[in-house]
Tab-separated table of C-alpha atoms in Angstrom:
chain	number	residue	atom	x	y	z
P	1	MET	CA	0.000	0.000	0.000
P	2	ALA	CA	1.368	3.428	-0.949
P	3	ASN	CA	1.363	6.533	1.211
P	4	SER	CA	-1.464	9.004	0.721
P	5	GLN	CA	-1.874	12.629	1.648
P	6	GLY	CA	-4.851	14.296	3.266
P	7	ILE	CA	-6.241	15.936	6.365
P	8	SER	CA	-6.970	13.445	9.134
P	9	GLY	CA	-10.533	12.853	10.225
P	10	ALA	CA	-9.581	13.810	13.777
P	11	ALA	CA	-8.301	17.193	12.580
P	12	LYS	CA	-11.497	17.780	10.582
P	13	GLN	CA	-13.619	16.891	13.617
P	14	ALA	CA	-11.564	19.189	15.877
P	15	ALA	CA	-11.864	22.087	13.407
P	16	LEU	CA	-15.628	21.630	13.035
P	17	GLY	CA	-16.011	21.173	16.797
P	18	ALA	CA	-14.277	24.502	17.433
P	19	ILE	CA	-16.974	26.169	15.323
P	20	VAL	CA	-20.134	24.412	16.572
P	21	ASP	CA	-19.620	22.531	19.854
P	22	GLY	CA	-21.391	24.205	22.782
P	23	LYS	CA	-22.263	27.348	20.815
P	24	SER	CA	-25.505	29.337	21.037
P	25	LEU	CA	-26.978	29.478	17.549
P	26	LYS	CA	-29.668	31.341	15.657
P	27	ALA	CA	-31.224	30.914	12.217
P	28	ALA	CA	-32.204	33.920	10.082
P	29	LEU	CA	-34.238	33.755	6.864
P	30	TYR	CA	-33.297	35.653	3.696
P	31	LEU	CA	-35.204	36.966	0.702
P	32	ALA	CA	-34.765	35.230	-2.636
P	33	SER	CA	-33.416	38.553	-3.942
P	34	ALA	CA	-30.690	38.749	-1.249
P	35	SER	CA	-27.027	37.939	-1.814
P	36	ARG	CA	-26.128	35.982	1.338
P	37	GLY	CA	-23.630	33.150	1.117
P	38	PRO	CA	-20.440	31.554	2.404
P	39	SER	CA	-18.425	34.741	1.849
P	40	ASP	CA	-20.405	36.427	4.664
P	41	ALA	CA	-18.257	36.242	7.791
P	42	THR	CA	-21.079	37.226	10.142
P	43	TYR	CA	-24.854	37.575	10.350
P	44	SER	CA	-26.240	40.524	8.411
P	45	ALA	CA	-29.724	42.028	8.474
P	46	THR	CA	-29.305	43.038	4.811
P	47	GLY	CA	-31.755	41.019	2.743
P	48	GLU	CA	-33.355	39.388	5.788
P	49	VAL	CA	-37.093	38.730	5.638
P	50	SER	CA	-39.523	40.894	7.540
P	51	GLY	CA	-43.146	40.390	8.354
P	52	SER	CA	-45.710	39.727	11.019
P	53	GLY	CA	-44.416	37.389	13.734
P	54	TYR	CA	-40.822	37.355	12.477
P	55	THR	CA	-38.108	38.857	14.680
P	56	ALA	CA	-34.954	40.246	13.050
P	57	GLY	CA	-32.075	37.882	13.680
P	58	GLY	CA	-34.292	34.826	13.400
P	59	VAL	CA	-34.953	32.106	15.955
P	60	ALA	CA	-32.765	30.259	18.462
P	61	VAL	CA	-31.533	26.850	17.309
P	62	THR	CA	-31.152	23.950	19.747
P	63	ASN	CA	-27.533	22.817	19.535
P	64	GLY	CA	-26.995	19.695	21.643
P	65	ASN	CA	-24.916	17.796	19.087
P	66	THR	CA	-21.142	17.905	18.892
P	67	ALA	CA	-19.116	17.429	15.743
P	68	GLY	CA	-19.093	13.746	14.828
P	69	LEU	CA	-16.694	11.597	12.848
P	70	THR	CA	-17.139	8.514	10.675
P	71	GLY	CA	-13.999	7.391	8.895
P	72	THR	CA	-12.467	10.643	7.701
P	73	THR	CA	-15.747	12.577	7.375
P	74	ALA	CA	-16.543	15.081	10.129
P	75	PHE	CA	-20.213	16.088	10.359
P	76	TRP	CA	-22.705	18.141	12.370
P	77	THR	CA	-26.424	18.895	12.383
P	78	PRO	CA	-28.233	20.908	15.077
P	79	SER	CA	-29.909	18.591	17.590
P	80	VAL	CA	-33.301	20.107	16.884
P	81	VAL	CA	-35.474	17.984	14.552
P	82	ALA	CA	-36.744	21.134	12.820
P	83	ILE	CA	-36.251	24.885	12.960
P	84	VAL	CA	-39.716	26.433	13.286
P	85	TYR	CA	-40.818	30.009	12.700
P	86	SER	CA	-44.250	30.135	14.369
P	87	SER	CA	-47.263	32.180	13.282
P	88	VAL	CA	-45.470	34.265	10.658
P	89	THR	CA	-46.593	36.128	7.577
P	90	LEU	CA	-43.733	36.520	5.122
P	91	ALA	CA	-45.229	37.821	1.895
P	92	THR	CA	-42.015	38.300	-0.091
P	93	GLU	CA	-40.368	35.143	-1.447
P	94	PHE	CA	-37.462	33.811	0.595
P	95	ASP	CA	-35.133	30.868	-0.088
P	96	ALA	CA	-32.252	30.778	2.376
P	97	VAL	CA	-31.397	30.405	6.044
P	98	MET	CA	-28.180	31.494	7.734
P	99	ILE	CA	-27.210	29.559	10.838
P	100	TYR	CA	-24.865	31.648	12.935
P	101	SER	CA	-23.181	31.609	16.330
P	102	THR	CA	-24.181	34.310	18.793
P	103	THR	CA	-21.430	32.934	21.061
P	104	ASP	CA	-18.814	33.997	18.494
P	105	SER	CA	-19.864	37.541	17.578
P	106	ASN	CA	-22.564	36.299	15.158
P	107	ARG	CA	-20.112	34.199	13.095
P	108	ASN	CA	-21.766	32.726	9.989
P	109	ILE	CA	-21.623	28.928	10.143
P	110	GLY	CA	-23.403	28.453	6.846
P	111	VAL	CA	-26.078	29.640	4.456
P	112	PHE	CA	-28.412	26.901	3.249
P	113	THR	CA	-30.899	27.292	0.407
P	114	PHE	CA	-34.262	25.692	-0.299
P	115	GLY	CA	-37.136	26.245	-2.730
P	116	SER	CA	-38.417	29.811	-2.776
P	117	THR	CA	-41.572	30.251	-0.693
P	118	THR	CA	-43.876	32.613	1.194
P	119	VAL	CA	-45.951	32.069	4.342
P	120	SER	CA	-49.323	33.606	5.179
P	121	GLY	CA	-50.279	33.439	8.848
P	122	GLY	CA	-48.768	30.039	9.582
P	123	ASN	CA	-45.660	28.170	10.613
P	124	PHE	CA	-42.571	27.763	8.456
P	125	THR	CA	-40.593	24.631	9.264
P	126	LEU	CA	-37.115	23.611	8.132
P	127	ASP	CA	-36.586	19.905	8.799
P	128	MET	CA	-33.018	19.056	9.705
P	129	PRO	CA	-31.227	16.076	8.147
P	130	THR	CA	-29.955	13.102	10.122
P	131	ASN	CA	-26.742	13.861	11.990
P	132	ASP	CA	-24.384	11.468	10.212
P	133	ALA	CA	-21.548	11.373	7.692
P	134	SER	CA	-23.900	10.851	4.734
P	135	THR	CA	-26.585	13.477	5.358
P	136	GLY	CA	-25.372	15.834	8.123
P	137	LEU	CA	-26.070	19.512	7.510
P	138	VAL	CA	-22.319	20.269	7.567
P	139	ARG	CA	-19.880	17.635	6.285
P	140	PHE	CA	-16.111	17.792	5.820
P	141	ALA	CA	-15.234	14.738	3.723
C-alpha cells in the first residue's frame, strides 16, 4: 500500500467542533433577492425577511450535538429535529437560512438554500437532516 496525503478525520472533527460545539446558535431567513452566502463572515440584516411574527435575527436553534466523525468525514447537524418560525406572515419570497453563532460575535456557520416560498399566517418549518456522515447539515469529507 502506498502513502497518501490528506487531512486526518480527527483534525477535521476538531476544526468543526471549534466552530459548533457548545455554541448558542440562531437561524435567520433571507429573501430570494438577497445575496447571502459563504463569503459572509457574520450575520447581516441586509436582505433578511420581515413580516408579522418574524423577529430580526431569526430564531434560536437547539444545539446539543457535537461534531461527529465517521472514517475521515466530520459532520454536524443541530440537535433540533426542525427549525420552526411560528405564526409568521412573510409575503415576499425567501429561499435561504443562515445559521450563525451568537457565542462567536454572530459568526456565519453556513447559508443553506431551499425552494423559494412565502408564508401567510402560519408556521414555516425547516426539517433538519440526520446527523451522520452521509446526510449531516455540515460535512467535511
